[in-house]
Amino acid sequence: MSEEILNALTQLFAIFSKQDGGVNEEEREYVIGFFNQELDQDSIKEYLELFDKLVDYGGEKQEKKRTSMKDSVRVLGLCRKINKTLTQAQKIVVLTKIIELVKVDGTATPTELEILGTVADVFNFEKEEYEIIRQFIFFSDEDNEEDFNSRNIIQVRKDISQQQPDTTYLEANIDGQMIFLKINSVEMYFIKYIGGEELNLNGFIIKRGNSYLFSQGSSIKPPASDALYYSDIVSHFNPDFKASELSFLARDVDFKFPSGDIGLRGINIRESAGKLVGIMGASGSGKTTLLNVLAGLESPSKGSIEINGIDINTNKDSIQGVIGYVSQDDLLIEELTVYENLYYNAKLCFDNLSEEELTKRVDDVLTSLGLAQRKDLKVGSVLDKIISGGQRKRLNIALELIREPGVLFVDEPTSGLSSRDSENVIDLLKELSIKGKLIFVVIHQPSSDIYKMFDKMFIMDTGGYPIYYGNPVEAVIYFKEVTHQVDKIKGQCTLCGNVNPEQVFNIIESHVVDEYGQLTDKRKLTPVQWNGHYLDNFVPEEIKTVTTPPVNLLKVPSRLMQSVIFMMRDVKSKLGNKQYLLINFLEAPLLALILAFIIKYTNLPGGEGYSFYYNENIPVYILMALIVALFMGLSVSAEEIIKDRKILKRESFLNLHRNSYLSSKVVLLLFLSAVQTLTFAVIGNVLLEIQGMTISIWLMLFTISSFANLVGLNLSSAFNSAITVYILIPIVLIPQMILAGLMFDYDRLNDWISSKEKVPILADVMASRWAFEAIAVDMFKSNAYEAPYYKLEKEASKANYVTTYVVPQLTEELNNMDEQLKGESNDNSFESSTLLVRNIIQSQPFKGLLEEIDIDSLLAVDNITAESVVLLKQYVTELERQNFDTYNLMSQRKDKLIAHLESGKDYNLNEYKMKYHNQSLEDLVRKVNATNRSEVHRNKLIQHIDPIYNDNFNTNGPLNYRAHFYAPVKPFMNKDFDTYWFNFFVIWSMTIFLYIALYFEWLLKLINAFGNFRLRKIKK
């Protein structure tokens, strides 16, 4: 309560206390008790001093006669002051406290009653409601019961033979009577006890004659009678409630695990609406398996499960929204508040509701579950709790309850909770069943009070055998009768009414004693024998089979809207995790700073200053930038699906589209990767003075990070543990580093992998290879220094290669062939020389003298003559001359272009070279340090020098894209595509493939198939 309201209430207490001549000790003790409930110790002292001052406590005795008019005016003013601040429910609590204060001394003067009427008028209470509250508080065992008779009253007592016509009576073994009052306007309940026993209300001893709020989840426990729960009282105040029409039938259900083990055997269940059914059993008996099968999460190997005649496995769409499932584990998003968890869940359920209607529905559910006061608190993790375990469990139930499913399955809702929270949760489920829901609950070691709240109990034994199905209390009697125990007619304690569920399992699992009095491993009755007794004694009771379609309030949004909602929820969740945001948005710039700082060194001749041109670490920087992008993409996506897996399991009952969820994840991850890679590229390029390449470098870093996002999502979807995924990240990254093309030459790898002419197939499946090549080629071809001259240098390089390597090789081979034909050589390489010459000539664009000659016929081994060799030598001479002329022509054109550019004001060739060009990158893409600049391999002349200028490809078919590393263009569909953009689209094609694999869960299916194969092999 606010300070203003507490001040006003203190003054109200003072006014009423003075009406009978001054405050007495009973009244003052009552006020102190109220302050103890509402305030801390320091505040209690402050407000008690205020109260004592107002009533002149300790002063002279005041006269009994008071001027009611003056006090009524003051009360009117005080009530108006707080009227607009309090809710109607709070006003009722205030009124009850004031009436109790008046009642403390046992009398109520006309003046006090008049002022009470003033309070009720100002608080806008109906006259009848005020009167019933006043009568309830003042009622004692000396009053005439006939004067206190109402439909809003329930009386609980030992003897209910004499009853008033409008009052509901409940029988309980108590001394005296309990009275429950319902306030219709706000659905509030109060209790008072008139008797001589100690009754426990929510863990506190209640005082005789005092009234207490009986709120949601409350329970009151008499010493020798069953506990009364909130749901019990509510149900008796609503006797006309009618359950919805629903029938649930499980017929002869068996279930086998993929390994071949049997999980369930011969399950038969028949239930209608309005029941709370418990499922119990020892560990390994199949409780959760049964729940999953009944809920449709697993399909039975045999038998069927029907709701209103509809098979839940073959007609899932027909029962959409009818089934709800509450897992044993938390299905909450830790970074969201209580309200936000429920709100976004509701958004996915009710596309037909307006924002106001949706908000009201969420608020109503939170209020009904006692979570309204916690709505703005973050849920927090299980280890870092912000809300209690009981509140977490209630919120999990709320996620299902908000869409009002007809059948609700709950897996061990009391696991890890205190006894008090456990009772509250089961009481909530009991209340839901009273309202017409059919609820199945897996329960483990319940207390007596919880055990007796169930309408039926289904008990299983090890191996999936059903052994009991019926009334919970009668279960104890049944198992005692089967084992012929002495006290077999006693199901519960006759004195305290308690039932010991543990006794049931002690009987079921009792072991044979040997001749030495020691327990053996052999059970007295095996699961099969218990199942035999079950089959002999239990036949599921007949229920009315309902054929009308079950009620479904679910209205799922469109696929696009689902994606939007998923994304909003994910964004809100990530914004709520400040640590996550800080690390992810600082990671990229920090790594860029570290990397750039380390590899930037004073490298100018003479050691004065830094120049991008002389930095030998630029190729390594490109590779490390790609590895960082891969790592960031993997790390941000590694847990995305794992942490949502349980939530997705629950949301599977909504029939939401998987693509909507996945697309929302991908879009958000792509945005995060775009920001990360952009900050990395900008900071790294600025520090290393890489000019004009920021956009192209960022785009490729973003592309490969997006690829990594999809790799991470596939791993996250296929494995159950985030730790496993993080262990796999190095296994993903290291091959990407090794086969990127920088650390090791592709022609110097293992013989199974390496390739002399083209990039190995294994490297082609590495996104890093495509990204590194794209950046390296683009940085060389497209920088401001190289771009004007690249085409001229390429033609000059090709001409130089022909004159320097091709012509000498052809000359050598032709001389060898000539010697072979003349018989001057015993070398048997004539055929290989012929093949080599033919392959070289066919790869050259300069045909010269051979333009109109059939090369295949000319170089056929059987047709080669001395004249043929002479003709080929003439071709070589012409080829050398043409390429020599081309080289000179390209050199002249480059000199003219340089002169033209330098004639401008802003162009200086040397400055541009130092600013935009990097010598180490040029050496890399031109392979100037290659040991073998040209090599004969498999009757082909392989060019190693200047791969960046080499666009002569020997391709087979229009779909063959394969080329050497650092090729300036890539062949595809009989066209040449720029390497940067070709590689860009290759990586995105791989990314799209990974999305398809993610959608269909190919990796998960592969792992499961392998796991099941291994299990079957081991069993054999």
mmCIF file of C-alpha atoms in Angstrom, residues 95 99 112-113 116-117 120 125-135:
data_model
loop_
_atom_site.group_PDB
_atom_site.id
_atom_site.type_symbol
_atom_site.label_atom_id
_atom_site.label_comp_id
_atom_site.label_asym_id
_atom_site.label_seq_id
_atom_site.Cartn_x
_atom_site.Cartn_y
_atom_site.Cartn_z
ATOM 1 C CA LEU A 95 -13.871 -2.611 4.990
ATOM 2 C CA ILE A 99 -15.442 -3.916 10.808
ATOM 3 C CA GLU A 112 -19.853 3.192 14.770
ATOM 4 C CA LEU A 113 -22.434 1.454 12.621
ATOM 5 C CA LEU A 116 -19.402 2.086 8.779
ATOM 6 C CA GLY A 117 -22.396 2.799 6.550
ATOM 7 C CA ALA A 120 -19.662 1.453 2.494
ATOM 8 C CA PHE A 125 -20.821 -1.202 -2.045
ATOM 9 C CA GLU A 126 -24.270 -2.632 -2.660
ATOM 10 C CA LYS A 127 -26.298 -2.506 0.521
ATOM 11 C CA GLU A 128 -26.930 -6.265 0.509
ATOM 12 C CA GLU A 129 -23.235 -6.994 -0.002
ATOM 13 C CA TYR A 130 -22.227 -4.686 2.851
ATOM 14 C CA GLU A 131 -24.783 -6.299 5.159
ATOM 15 C CA ILE A 132 -23.623 -9.848 4.424
ATOM 16 C CA ILE A 133 -19.989 -8.833 5.081
ATOM 17 C CA ARG A 134 -20.945 -7.159 8.358
ATOM 18 C CA GLN A 135 -23.041 -10.121 9.481
#
